[in-house]
Coordinates of C-alpha atoms in Angstrom, one line a residue:
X30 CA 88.9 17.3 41.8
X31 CA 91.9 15.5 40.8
X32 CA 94.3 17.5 38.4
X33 CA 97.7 16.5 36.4
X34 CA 99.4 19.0 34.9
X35 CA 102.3 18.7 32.5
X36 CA 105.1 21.2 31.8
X37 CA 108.1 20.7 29.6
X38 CA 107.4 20.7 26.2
X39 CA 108.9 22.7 23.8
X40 CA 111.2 22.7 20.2
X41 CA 114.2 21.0 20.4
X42 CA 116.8 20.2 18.0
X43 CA 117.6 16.3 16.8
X44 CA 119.9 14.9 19.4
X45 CA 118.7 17.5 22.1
X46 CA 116.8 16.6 25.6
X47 CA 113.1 17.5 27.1
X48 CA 112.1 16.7 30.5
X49 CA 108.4 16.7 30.8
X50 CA 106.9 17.0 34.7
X51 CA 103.4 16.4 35.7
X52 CA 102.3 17.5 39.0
X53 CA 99.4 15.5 40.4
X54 CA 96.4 17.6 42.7
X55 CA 93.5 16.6 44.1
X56 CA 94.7 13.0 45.9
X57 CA 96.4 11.8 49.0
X58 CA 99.8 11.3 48.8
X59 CA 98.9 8.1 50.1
X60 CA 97.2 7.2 46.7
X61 CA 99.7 8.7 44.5
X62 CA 102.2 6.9 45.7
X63 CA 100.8 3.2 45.6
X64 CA 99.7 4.4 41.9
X65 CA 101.1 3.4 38.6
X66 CA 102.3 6.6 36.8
X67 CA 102.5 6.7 33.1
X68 CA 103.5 8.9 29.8
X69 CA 101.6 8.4 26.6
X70 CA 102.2 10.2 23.2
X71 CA 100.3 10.9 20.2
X72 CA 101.1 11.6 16.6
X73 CA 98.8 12.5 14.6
X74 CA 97.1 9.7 12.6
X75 CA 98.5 6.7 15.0
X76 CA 97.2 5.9 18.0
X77 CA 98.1 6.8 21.6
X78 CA 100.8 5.1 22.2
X79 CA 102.4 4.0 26.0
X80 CA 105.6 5.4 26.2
X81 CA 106.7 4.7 30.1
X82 CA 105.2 4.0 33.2
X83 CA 106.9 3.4 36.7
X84 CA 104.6 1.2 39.5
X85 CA 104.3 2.3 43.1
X86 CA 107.5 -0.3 43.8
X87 CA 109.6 1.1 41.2
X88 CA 108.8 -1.0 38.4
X89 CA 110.1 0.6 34.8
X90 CA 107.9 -0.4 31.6
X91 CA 109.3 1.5 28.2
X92 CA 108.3 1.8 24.4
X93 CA 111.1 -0.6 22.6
X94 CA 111.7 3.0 20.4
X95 CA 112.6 4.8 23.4
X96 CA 113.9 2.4 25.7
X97 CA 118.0 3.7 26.2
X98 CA 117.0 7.4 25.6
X99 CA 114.2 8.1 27.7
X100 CA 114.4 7.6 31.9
X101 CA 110.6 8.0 34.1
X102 CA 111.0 8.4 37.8
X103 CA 108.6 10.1 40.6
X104 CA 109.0 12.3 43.4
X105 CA 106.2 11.3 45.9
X106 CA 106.7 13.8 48.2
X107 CA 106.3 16.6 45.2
X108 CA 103.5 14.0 44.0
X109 CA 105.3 14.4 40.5
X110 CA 106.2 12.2 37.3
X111 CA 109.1 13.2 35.2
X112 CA 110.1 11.8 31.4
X113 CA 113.3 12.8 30.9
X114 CA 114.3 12.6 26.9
X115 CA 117.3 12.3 25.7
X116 CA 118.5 11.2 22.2
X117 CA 115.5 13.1 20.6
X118 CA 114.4 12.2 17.3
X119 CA 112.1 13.5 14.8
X120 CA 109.7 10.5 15.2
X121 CA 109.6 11.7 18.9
X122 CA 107.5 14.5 17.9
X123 CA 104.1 13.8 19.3
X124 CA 101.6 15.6 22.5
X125 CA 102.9 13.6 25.4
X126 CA 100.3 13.4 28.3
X127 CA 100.5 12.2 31.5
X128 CA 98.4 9.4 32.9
X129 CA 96.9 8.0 36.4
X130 CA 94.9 5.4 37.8
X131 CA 93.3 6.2 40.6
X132 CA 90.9 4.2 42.6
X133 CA 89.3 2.6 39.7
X134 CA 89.5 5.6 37.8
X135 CA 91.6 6.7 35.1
X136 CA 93.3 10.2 34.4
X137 CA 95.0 12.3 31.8
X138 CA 96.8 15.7 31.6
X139 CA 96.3 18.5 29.4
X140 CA 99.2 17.5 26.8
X141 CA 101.9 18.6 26.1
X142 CA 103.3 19.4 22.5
X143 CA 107.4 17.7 22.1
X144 CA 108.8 19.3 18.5
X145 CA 112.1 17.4 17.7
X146 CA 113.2 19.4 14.4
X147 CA 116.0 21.1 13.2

């Protein structure tokens, strides 16, 4: 049964930094790391938006809004996605899940809830 699982989350302060992980279970190394890892968000009342995703060759896609602040990179070996914030901003507030494609299927994580608030 293939699992992500995100950690990170939390209250921060504007200006303050996050980084999210999400542990993948339940695949081959082998798929994970020829798989296209991504971080979506949600606010309430707008849809769920792409935020970053890094390819299996490296390949960096961001949001324009967080593209400067935010940094995604993978540990195959630990079979692990990380979002690293930086630069937090109110409008950053949103449950950020984790997302996977693997063979022909798609994947999410739990959520995880990011409060940027003074």
């Amino acid at each position: 049964q293939v699992q992500l699982v995100e950690s990170g989350g939390g209250l921060v302060q504007p200006g303050g930094s996050l980084r999210l992980s999400c542990t993948v279970s339940g695949v081959s190394g082998l798929i994970f790391r020829i798989s296209t890892m991504g971080w979506y968000r949600h606010i309430p009342g707008k849809q769920r938006d792409l935020v970053a995703n890094i390819t299996a060759a490296g390949q960096l896609n961001y949001l324009d809004s967080v593209n400067g602040r935010f940094a995604v990179s993978r540990d195959n070996a630990k079979r692990t996605v990380y979002l690293q914030m930086n630069s937090l901003k109110p409008e950053d507030t949103a449950v950020y899940y984790c997302n996977a494609y693997f063979q022909l299927r798609t994947y999410w994580g739990q959520g995880t809830q990011v409060t940027v608030s003074s």
